[in-house]
Amino acid sequence: MKSNLKLILLGISSTLLFAQCSPQKTEETTEVVVAEEVKTPTLTKIWETDTTLTTNESVLYDAESGKIYVSNIEGDPRGKDGKGSISIIDKDGKVVNQNWVTGLNAPKGMGITNGNLYVTDIDQLIEVNLESGKISNKYKVEGAGFLNDLATSNGKVYFTDMNTGKVHLLDGGKISTVTEGHESINGIAIAENGSLYMLDKSGLKMLNADGTSTNLNKTVTGGDGLVILGDGNYVASRWAGEIYFVNSDGGETLLLDTKDAESNTADIGFIPGDNIVLVPTFFKNKVVAYKLDY
């Protein structure tokens, strides 16, 4: 009996020892990480107008009519000389109406709302009836120094004063000041949710509900034209000849640099459905269209 028990115990010990010394089978999983390709935004030239748009400063696309409006200073950007005008071109770059509106001084930023085209003109805001092309109102802005860019939203007209650092508002026929203290402010745009974005000496900023502002990009300083693409992406121009794509993370890509050609990039326009950036070249007297790929 003792011998049998001894043999059984030896058998159990041998089994345990074999199990401990044998290689252990384990399951291993390999995680495959696929790097997402980052696309570099680009601009590709597709057309340009004739050189009849003298000192064109701003371009505005009207989605409802398909027309493109161009503001032409034609004289001194600060001079009240009556030489300024608004022209109309089509989506192929053909000048449809060279002198749609005349008798302005130095028209710059434009916007459309309530059946009217609004344009800044040194120290006043001009209202033009879209159907007739006639000036229907002129709003004098007290203390204005150099009214510049303009944006519309829900019947309201927002516009900047580069000299005073203010953003003004036309609402219900009355002008008020929305915000101030923005040195050399120029470009302005309103998002679908009503948020106001602007370009000044410090870069691209968003106006907060409490009146403060958040700087989204500090590279594109002194910007001229601003387009909100959505999803936190923007296109911004500098008058000297630069256009930037600004990312949602605050980074930027230089899309166009025409400084060596002395071709300016003033208050740009945009055709959303076709992703076309419309560039007023100021002293080159033409509008150039570029396809945006991003």
Short mmCIF file of the C-alpha atoms (twelve columns), coordinates in Angstrom:
data_MODEL
# 
_entry.id   MODEL 
# 
loop_
_atom_site.group_PDB 
_atom_site.id 
_atom_site.type_symbol 
_atom_site.label_atom_id 
_atom_site.label_alt_id 
_atom_site.label_comp_id 
_atom_site.label_asym_id 
_atom_site.label_seq_id 
_atom_site.Cartn_x 
_atom_site.Cartn_y 
_atom_site.Cartn_z 
_atom_site.pdbx_PDB_model_num 
ATOM 1   C CA . MET A 1   0.000   0.000   0.000   1 
ATOM 2   C CA . LYS A 2   2.785   2.422   0.884   1 
ATOM 3   C CA . SER A 3   4.634   1.551   -2.342  1 
ATOM 4   C CA . ASN A 4   1.558   2.234   -4.445  1 
ATOM 5   C CA . LEU A 5   0.966   5.548   -2.702  1 
ATOM 6   C CA . LYS A 6   4.567   6.526   -3.239  1 
ATOM 7   C CA . LEU A 7   4.307   5.789   -6.970  1 
ATOM 8   C CA . ILE A 8   1.094   7.819   -7.273  1 
ATOM 9   C CA . LEU A 9   2.684   10.806  -5.530  1 
ATOM 10  C CA . LEU A 10  5.738   10.593  -7.766  1 
ATOM 11  C CA . GLY A 11  3.475   10.562  -10.833 1 
ATOM 12  C CA . ILE A 12  1.628   13.703  -9.687  1 
ATOM 13  C CA . SER A 13  4.893   15.525  -8.980  1 
ATOM 14  C CA . SER A 14  6.254   14.661  -12.426 1 
ATOM 15  C CA . THR A 15  3.091   15.932  -14.096 1 
ATOM 16  C CA . LEU A 16  3.231   19.261  -12.239 1 
ATOM 17  C CA . LEU A 17  6.920   19.696  -13.010 1 
ATOM 18  C CA . PHE A 18  6.325   19.040  -16.725 1 
ATOM 19  C CA . ALA A 19  3.508   21.532  -16.832 1 
ATOM 20  C CA . GLN A 20  5.618   24.242  -15.203 1 
ATOM 21  C CA . CYS A 21  8.563   23.668  -17.503 1 
ATOM 22  C CA . SER A 22  6.557   23.472  -20.736 1 
ATOM 23  C CA . PRO A 23  6.272   26.568  -22.941 1 
ATOM 24  C CA . GLN A 24  3.063   28.515  -22.236 1 
ATOM 25  C CA . LYS A 25  0.858   29.319  -25.189 1 
ATOM 26  C CA . THR A 26  -0.237  32.990  -25.184 1 
ATOM 27  C CA . GLU A 27  -2.433  35.021  -27.523 1 
ATOM 28  C CA . GLU A 28  -0.857  38.131  -29.053 1 
ATOM 29  C CA . THR A 29  -2.727  40.882  -30.930 1 
ATOM 30  C CA . THR A 30  -1.075  43.278  -33.320 1 
ATOM 31  C CA . GLU A 31  -2.626  46.716  -33.698 1 
ATOM 32  C CA . VAL A 32  -2.220  48.171  -37.170 1 
ATOM 33  C CA . VAL A 33  -2.091  51.971  -37.195 1 
ATOM 34  C CA . VAL A 34  -2.910  53.551  -40.528 1 
ATOM 35  C CA . ALA A 35  -1.598  57.109  -40.816 1 
ATOM 36  C CA . GLU A 36  -4.168  59.484  -42.274 1 
ATOM 37  C CA . GLU A 37  -2.813  61.409  -45.218 1 
ATOM 38  C CA . VAL A 38  -2.706  65.151  -44.568 1 
ATOM 39  C CA . LYS A 39  -3.664  67.120  -47.657 1 
ATOM 40  C CA . THR A 40  -1.853  70.378  -48.332 1 
ATOM 41  C CA . PRO A 41  -4.318  73.102  -49.404 1 
ATOM 42  C CA . THR A 42  -3.604  74.618  -52.828 1 
ATOM 43  C CA . LEU A 43  -4.846  77.363  -55.156 1 
ATOM 44  C CA . THR A 44  -4.942  76.864  -58.929 1 
ATOM 45  C CA . LYS A 45  -5.569  79.807  -61.252 1 
ATOM 46  C CA . ILE A 46  -8.589  79.329  -63.543 1 
ATOM 47  C CA . TRP A 47  -9.326  82.764  -65.046 1 
ATOM 48  C CA . GLU A 48  -8.754  86.485  -64.834 1 
ATOM 49  C CA . THR A 49  -10.714 89.519  -66.041 1 
ATOM 50  C CA . ASP A 50  -9.635  92.250  -68.415 1 
ATOM 51  C CA . THR A 51  -7.662  95.070  -66.800 1 
ATOM 52  C CA . THR A 52  -10.567 97.516  -66.730 1 
ATOM 53  C CA . LEU A 53  -11.460 97.240  -63.031 1 
ATOM 54  C CA . THR A 54  -9.398  100.200 -61.897 1 
ATOM 55  C CA . THR A 55  -7.935  99.845  -58.412 1 
ATOM 56  C CA . ASN A 56  -10.386 97.091  -57.490 1 
ATOM 57  C CA . GLU A 57  -10.432 96.570  -53.730 1 
ATOM 58  C CA . SER A 58  -13.204 94.107  -52.916 1 
ATOM 59  C CA . VAL A 59  -15.053 91.221  -54.618 1 
ATOM 60  C CA . LEU A 60  -18.436 89.828  -53.546 1 
ATOM 61  C CA . TYR A 61  -20.296 86.805  -54.950 1 
ATOM 62  C CA . ASP A 62  -24.110 86.836  -54.792 1 
ATOM 63  C CA . ALA A 63  -25.309 83.227  -54.623 1 
ATOM 64  C CA . GLU A 64  -28.902 84.194  -55.433 1 
ATOM 65  C CA . SER A 65  -28.180 85.909  -58.747 1 
ATOM 66  C CA . GLY A 66  -24.799 84.387  -59.604 1 
ATOM 67  C CA . LYS A 67  -23.387 87.884  -60.101 1 
ATOM 68  C CA . ILE A 68  -19.994 88.989  -58.823 1 
ATOM 69  C CA . TYR A 69  -19.714 92.593  -57.617 1 
ATOM 70  C CA . VAL A 70  -16.395 94.456  -57.707 1 
ATOM 71  C CA . SER A 71  -15.673 97.736  -55.914 1 
ATOM 72  C CA . ASN A 72  -13.297 100.042 -57.779 1 
ATOM 73  C CA . ILE A 73  -11.609 102.923 -55.973 1 
ATOM 74  C CA . GLU A 74  -10.236 104.465 -59.201 1 
ATOM 75  C CA . GLY A 75  -8.565  107.293 -57.282 1 
ATOM 76  C CA . ASP A 76  -7.222  108.080 -53.825 1 
ATOM 77  C CA . PRO A 77  -8.302  105.421 -51.231 1 
ATOM 78  C CA . ARG A 78  -9.011  108.330 -48.868 1 
ATOM 79  C CA . GLY A 79  -10.104 110.903 -51.412 1 
ATOM 80  C CA . LYS A 80  -13.656 112.169 -51.803 1 
ATOM 81  C CA . ASP A 81  -13.354 112.601 -55.541 1 
ATOM 82  C CA . GLY A 82  -16.470 110.818 -56.844 1 
ATOM 83  C CA . LYS A 83  -14.401 108.508 -59.046 1 
ATOM 84  C CA . GLY A 84  -15.329 105.234 -57.326 1 
ATOM 85  C CA . SER A 85  -17.641 102.643 -58.870 1 
ATOM 86  C CA . ILE A 86  -19.145 99.160  -58.612 1 
ATOM 87  C CA . SER A 87  -18.825 96.740  -61.543 1 
ATOM 88  C CA . ILE A 88  -20.495 93.382  -62.228 1 
ATOM 89  C CA . ILE A 89  -18.666 90.356  -63.652 1 
ATOM 90  C CA . ASP A 90  -19.856 86.793  -64.249 1 
ATOM 91  C CA . LYS A 91  -18.513 83.456  -62.991 1 
ATOM 92  C CA . ASP A 92  -16.301 83.118  -66.086 1 
ATOM 93  C CA . GLY A 93  -14.545 86.437  -65.502 1 
ATOM 94  C CA . LYS A 94  -16.388 88.435  -68.158 1 
ATOM 95  C CA . VAL A 95  -17.141 92.064  -67.286 1 
ATOM 96  C CA . VAL A 96  -20.932 92.295  -67.623 1 
ATOM 97  C CA . ASN A 97  -21.450 95.883  -66.447 1 
ATOM 98  C CA . GLN A 98  -18.410 98.092  -65.944 1 
ATOM 99  C CA . ASN A 99  -20.336 101.040 -64.494 1 
ATOM 100 C CA . TRP A 100 -23.261 99.519  -62.590 1 
ATOM 101 C CA . VAL A 101 -22.894 102.151 -59.842 1 
ATOM 102 C CA . THR A 102 -20.843 105.331 -60.257 1 
ATOM 103 C CA . GLY A 103 -20.216 108.523 -58.329 1 
ATOM 104 C CA . LEU A 104 -18.772 106.877 -55.220 1 
ATOM 105 C CA . ASN A 105 -15.549 108.021 -53.591 1 
ATOM 106 C CA . ALA A 106 -13.366 105.094 -52.494 1 
ATOM 107 C CA . PRO A 107 -15.672 102.042 -52.162 1 
ATOM 108 C CA . LYS A 108 -14.240 99.045  -50.347 1 
ATOM 109 C CA . GLY A 109 -15.974 96.202  -48.457 1 
ATOM 110 C CA . MET A 110 -19.387 94.953  -49.618 1 
ATOM 111 C CA . GLY A 111 -22.261 92.804  -48.398 1 
ATOM 112 C CA . ILE A 112 -25.840 91.929  -49.394 1 
ATOM 113 C CA . THR A 113 -28.998 91.810  -47.268 1 
ATOM 114 C CA . ASN A 114 -32.657 92.873  -47.508 1 
ATOM 115 C CA . GLY A 115 -32.446 93.317  -51.284 1 
ATOM 116 C CA . ASN A 116 -29.635 95.837  -51.022 1 
ATOM 117 C CA . LEU A 117 -25.897 95.953  -51.607 1 
ATOM 118 C CA . TYR A 118 -24.013 97.756  -48.830 1 
ATOM 119 C CA . VAL A 119 -20.548 99.214  -49.391 1 
ATOM 120 C CA . THR A 120 -18.218 101.212 -47.168 1 
ATOM 121 C CA . ASP A 121 -17.035 104.537 -48.559 1 
ATOM 122 C CA . ILE A 122 -14.435 106.300 -46.367 1 
ATOM 123 C CA . ASP A 123 -16.736 107.713 -43.664 1 
ATOM 124 C CA . GLN A 124 -20.171 106.576 -44.765 1 
ATOM 125 C CA . LEU A 125 -22.085 103.404 -45.539 1 
ATOM 126 C CA . ILE A 126 -23.752 103.319 -48.963 1 
ATOM 127 C CA . GLU A 127 -26.971 101.371 -49.635 1 
ATOM 128 C CA . VAL A 128 -27.659 100.337 -53.246 1 
ATOM 129 C CA . ASN A 129 -30.896 98.726  -54.417 1 
ATOM 130 C CA . LEU A 130 -29.961 95.476  -56.162 1 
ATOM 131 C CA . GLU A 131 -32.815 95.615  -58.652 1 
ATOM 132 C CA . SER A 132 -32.385 99.194  -59.839 1 
ATOM 133 C CA . GLY A 133 -28.694 99.771  -59.144 1 
ATOM 134 C CA . LYS A 134 -29.624 103.118 -57.617 1 
ATOM 135 C CA . ILE A 135 -28.224 104.495 -54.372 1 
ATOM 136 C CA . SER A 136 -31.144 104.372 -51.921 1 
ATOM 137 C CA . ASN A 137 -29.430 105.619 -48.774 1 
ATOM 138 C CA . LYS A 138 -26.203 106.993 -47.340 1 
ATOM 139 C CA . TYR A 139 -25.403 106.530 -43.660 1 
ATOM 140 C CA . LYS A 140 -22.888 108.966 -42.235 1 
ATOM 141 C CA . VAL A 141 -20.705 107.381 -39.543 1 
ATOM 142 C CA . GLU A 142 -19.721 109.921 -36.912 1 
ATOM 143 C CA . GLY A 143 -16.004 109.949 -36.119 1 
ATOM 144 C CA . ALA A 144 -15.190 107.471 -38.892 1 
ATOM 145 C CA . GLY A 145 -11.637 107.510 -40.199 1 
ATOM 146 C CA . PHE A 146 -11.247 104.736 -42.789 1 
ATOM 147 C CA . LEU A 147 -14.223 102.389 -43.163 1 
ATOM 148 C CA . ASN A 148 -13.077 99.161  -44.743 1 
ATOM 149 C CA . ASP A 149 -14.475 95.607  -44.767 1 
ATOM 150 C CA . LEU A 150 -18.127 94.616  -44.361 1 
ATOM 151 C CA . ALA A 151 -20.233 91.522  -43.612 1 
ATOM 152 C CA . THR A 152 -23.975 90.917  -43.321 1 
ATOM 153 C CA . SER A 153 -26.040 88.529  -41.192 1 
ATOM 154 C CA . ASN A 154 -29.809 88.266  -40.661 1 
ATOM 155 C CA . GLY A 155 -30.529 91.733  -41.976 1 
ATOM 156 C CA . LYS A 156 -27.703 93.341  -40.018 1 
ATOM 157 C CA . VAL A 157 -24.652 95.043  -41.518 1 
ATOM 158 C CA . TYR A 158 -21.296 94.897  -39.716 1 
ATOM 159 C CA . PHE A 159 -18.345 96.968  -40.913 1 
ATOM 160 C CA . THR A 160 -14.870 97.912  -39.714 1 
ATOM 161 C CA . ASP A 161 -13.030 101.188 -39.282 1 
ATOM 162 C CA . MET A 162 -9.306  100.617 -39.771 1 
ATOM 163 C CA . ASN A 163 -8.317  103.956 -38.242 1 
ATOM 164 C CA . THR A 164 -10.374 103.819 -35.045 1 
ATOM 165 C CA . GLY A 165 -10.162 100.048 -34.432 1 
ATOM 166 C CA . LYS A 166 -13.937 99.719  -34.232 1 
ATOM 167 C CA . VAL A 167 -16.623 97.414  -35.609 1 
ATOM 168 C CA . HIS A 168 -19.881 99.223  -36.359 1 
ATOM 169 C CA . LEU A 169 -23.379 97.838  -36.886 1 
ATOM 170 C CA . LEU A 170 -26.258 99.061  -39.036 1 
ATOM 171 C CA . ASP A 171 -29.500 97.621  -37.690 1 
ATOM 172 C CA . GLY A 172 -32.954 99.047  -38.299 1 
ATOM 173 C CA . GLY A 173 -31.528 102.177 -39.880 1 
ATOM 174 C CA . LYS A 174 -29.386 103.009 -36.856 1 
ATOM 175 C CA . ILE A 175 -25.602 102.753 -36.497 1 
ATOM 176 C CA . SER A 176 -23.935 101.616 -33.285 1 
ATOM 177 C CA . THR A 177 -20.518 100.336 -32.216 1 
ATOM 178 C CA . VAL A 178 -20.219 96.610  -31.525 1 
ATOM 179 C CA . THR A 179 -16.622 96.433  -30.322 1 
ATOM 180 C CA . GLU A 180 -13.466 98.564  -30.323 1 
ATOM 181 C CA . GLY A 181 -9.785  98.450  -29.440 1 
ATOM 182 C CA . HIS A 182 -8.728  96.338  -32.455 1 
ATOM 183 C CA . GLU A 183 -5.678  98.037  -33.937 1 
ATOM 184 C CA . SER A 184 -5.661  98.260  -37.757 1 
ATOM 185 C CA . ILE A 185 -8.773  96.087  -38.034 1 
ATOM 186 C CA . ASN A 186 -9.807  95.262  -41.578 1 
ATOM 187 C CA . GLY A 187 -11.276 91.901  -42.625 1 
ATOM 188 C CA . ILE A 188 -14.529 90.744  -41.024 1 
ATOM 189 C CA . ALA A 189 -16.821 87.731  -41.440 1 
ATOM 190 C CA . ILE A 190 -19.884 86.343  -39.653 1 
ATOM 191 C CA . ALA A 191 -20.282 82.592  -39.067 1 
ATOM 192 C CA . GLU A 192 -23.615 80.778  -39.479 1 
ATOM 193 C CA . ASN A 193 -24.061 80.768  -35.697 1 
ATOM 194 C CA . GLY A 194 -23.654 84.559  -35.594 1 
ATOM 195 C CA . SER A 195 -20.100 84.601  -34.246 1 
ATOM 196 C CA . LEU A 196 -17.995 87.512  -35.479 1 
ATOM 197 C CA . TYR A 197 -14.457 86.952  -36.789 1 
ATOM 198 C CA . MET A 198 -11.973 89.673  -37.666 1 
ATOM 199 C CA . LEU A 199 -8.456  90.376  -38.886 1 
ATOM 200 C CA . ASP A 200 -6.333  93.051  -37.225 1 
ATOM 201 C CA . LYS A 201 -2.726  93.759  -36.312 1 
ATOM 202 C CA . SER A 202 -2.642  90.808  -33.887 1 
ATOM 203 C CA . GLY A 203 -3.993  88.220  -36.362 1 
ATOM 204 C CA . LEU A 204 -7.260  86.300  -36.766 1 
ATOM 205 C CA . LYS A 205 -9.621  86.787  -33.816 1 
ATOM 206 C CA . MET A 206 -13.081 85.713  -32.719 1 
ATOM 207 C CA . LEU A 207 -15.289 88.060  -30.705 1 
ATOM 208 C CA . ASN A 208 -16.627 86.436  -27.533 1 
ATOM 209 C CA . ALA A 209 -20.088 86.996  -26.077 1 
ATOM 210 C CA . ASP A 210 -18.630 88.969  -23.145 1 
ATOM 211 C CA . GLY A 211 -16.937 91.459  -25.472 1 
ATOM 212 C CA . THR A 212 -13.455 89.977  -25.192 1 
ATOM 213 C CA . SER A 213 -11.766 88.327  -28.163 1 
ATOM 214 C CA . THR A 214 -9.874  85.069  -28.693 1 
ATOM 215 C CA . ASN A 215 -6.829  85.058  -30.981 1 
ATOM 216 C CA . LEU A 216 -7.036  82.043  -33.314 1 
ATOM 217 C CA . ASN A 217 -3.925  82.731  -35.394 1 
ATOM 218 C CA . LYS A 218 -1.045  85.116  -34.751 1 
ATOM 219 C CA . THR A 219 0.732   84.685  -38.086 1 
ATOM 220 C CA . VAL A 220 -1.778  86.237  -40.469 1 
ATOM 221 C CA . THR A 221 -1.493  89.737  -39.046 1 
ATOM 222 C CA . GLY A 222 -2.847  92.830  -40.767 1 
ATOM 223 C CA . GLY A 223 -5.177  90.701  -42.881 1 
ATOM 224 C CA . ASP A 224 -7.489  92.190  -45.519 1 
ATOM 225 C CA . GLY A 225 -10.155 89.695  -46.668 1 
ATOM 226 C CA . LEU A 226 -11.599 86.827  -44.627 1 
ATOM 227 C CA . VAL A 227 -13.615 83.754  -45.675 1 
ATOM 228 C CA . ILE A 228 -15.106 81.244  -43.225 1 
ATOM 229 C CA . LEU A 229 -15.007 77.769  -44.790 1 
ATOM 230 C CA . GLY A 230 -16.523 75.902  -41.852 1 
ATOM 231 C CA . ASP A 231 -15.159 73.121  -39.629 1 
ATOM 232 C CA . GLY A 232 -12.731 75.614  -38.117 1 
ATOM 233 C CA . ASN A 233 -11.024 76.466  -41.410 1 
ATOM 234 C CA . TYR A 234 -10.573 79.908  -42.983 1 
ATOM 235 C CA . VAL A 235 -8.995  81.689  -45.936 1 
ATOM 236 C CA . ALA A 236 -7.420  85.079  -45.240 1 
ATOM 237 C CA . SER A 237 -5.600  87.551  -47.451 1 
ATOM 238 C CA . ARG A 238 -2.968  90.188  -46.879 1 
ATOM 239 C CA . TRP A 239 -3.090  93.212  -49.163 1 
ATOM 240 C CA . ALA A 240 0.617   93.017  -50.064 1 
ATOM 241 C CA . GLY A 241 0.100   89.769  -52.016 1 
ATOM 242 C CA . GLU A 242 -0.440  86.817  -49.690 1 
ATOM 243 C CA . ILE A 243 -3.338  84.404  -49.182 1 
ATOM 244 C CA . TYR A 244 -3.374  81.893  -46.329 1 
ATOM 245 C CA . PHE A 245 -5.370  78.804  -45.436 1 
ATOM 246 C CA . VAL A 246 -5.807  78.826  -41.658 1 
ATOM 247 C CA . ASN A 247 -6.385  75.474  -39.945 1 
ATOM 248 C CA . SER A 248 -8.736  74.759  -37.087 1 
ATOM 249 C CA . ASP A 249 -5.722  74.115  -34.826 1 
ATOM 250 C CA . GLY A 250 -4.350  77.610  -35.434 1 
ATOM 251 C CA . GLY A 251 -1.760  76.603  -38.038 1 
ATOM 252 C CA . GLU A 252 -1.598  78.097  -41.511 1 
ATOM 253 C CA . THR A 253 -0.512  77.338  -45.073 1 
ATOM 254 C CA . LEU A 254 0.627   80.007  -47.509 1 
ATOM 255 C CA . LEU A 255 -1.550  79.417  -50.578 1 
ATOM 256 C CA . LEU A 256 -0.434  82.301  -52.760 1 
ATOM 257 C CA . ASP A 257 2.412   84.811  -52.797 1 
ATOM 258 C CA . THR A 258 2.336   87.416  -55.556 1 
ATOM 259 C CA . LYS A 259 4.452   90.081  -53.860 1 
ATOM 260 C CA . ASP A 260 7.304   89.758  -56.382 1 
ATOM 261 C CA . ALA A 261 4.835   90.341  -59.208 1 
ATOM 262 C CA . GLU A 262 3.530   93.383  -57.312 1 
ATOM 263 C CA . SER A 263 0.036   91.954  -57.592 1 
ATOM 264 C CA . ASN A 264 -2.021  92.705  -54.490 1 
ATOM 265 C CA . THR A 265 -4.499  90.404  -52.790 1 
ATOM 266 C CA . ALA A 266 -7.054  92.742  -51.252 1 
ATOM 267 C CA . ASP A 267 -10.556 91.921  -49.939 1 
ATOM 268 C CA . ILE A 268 -11.103 88.442  -51.405 1 
ATOM 269 C CA . GLY A 269 -14.457 86.895  -52.304 1 
ATOM 270 C CA . PHE A 270 -15.545 83.247  -52.429 1 
ATOM 271 C CA . ILE A 271 -17.909 81.010  -54.419 1 
ATOM 272 C CA . PRO A 272 -18.789 78.245  -51.922 1 
ATOM 273 C CA . GLY A 273 -20.285 75.634  -54.262 1 
ATOM 274 C CA . ASP A 274 -17.253 75.700  -56.542 1 
ATOM 275 C CA . ASN A 275 -14.582 76.487  -53.926 1 
ATOM 276 C CA . ILE A 276 -13.347 79.433  -55.962 1 
ATOM 277 C CA . VAL A 277 -11.388 82.261  -54.341 1 
ATOM 278 C CA . LEU A 278 -11.866 85.621  -56.078 1 
ATOM 279 C CA . VAL A 279 -8.885  87.937  -55.742 1 
ATOM 280 C CA . PRO A 280 -9.007  91.711  -56.377 1 
ATOM 281 C CA . THR A 281 -5.500  92.708  -57.462 1 
ATOM 282 C CA . PHE A 282 -5.831  96.446  -56.723 1 
ATOM 283 C CA . PHE A 283 -3.172  98.193  -58.873 1 
ATOM 284 C CA . LYS A 284 -3.193  95.372  -61.469 1 
ATOM 285 C CA . ASN A 285 -6.812  96.374  -62.223 1 
ATOM 286 C CA . LYS A 286 -8.202  92.864  -62.605 1 
ATOM 287 C CA . VAL A 287 -9.872  90.084  -60.618 1 
ATOM 288 C CA . VAL A 288 -8.192  86.662  -60.663 1 
ATOM 289 C CA . ALA A 289 -10.043 83.446  -59.767 1 
ATOM 290 C CA . TYR A 290 -8.382  80.434  -58.158 1 
ATOM 291 C CA . LYS A 291 -9.723  76.965  -57.430 1 
ATOM 292 C CA . LEU A 292 -9.206  76.025  -53.773 1 
ATOM 293 C CA . ASP A 293 -8.413  72.384  -53.041 1 
ATOM 294 C CA . TYR A 294 -8.162  71.303  -49.415 1 
# 
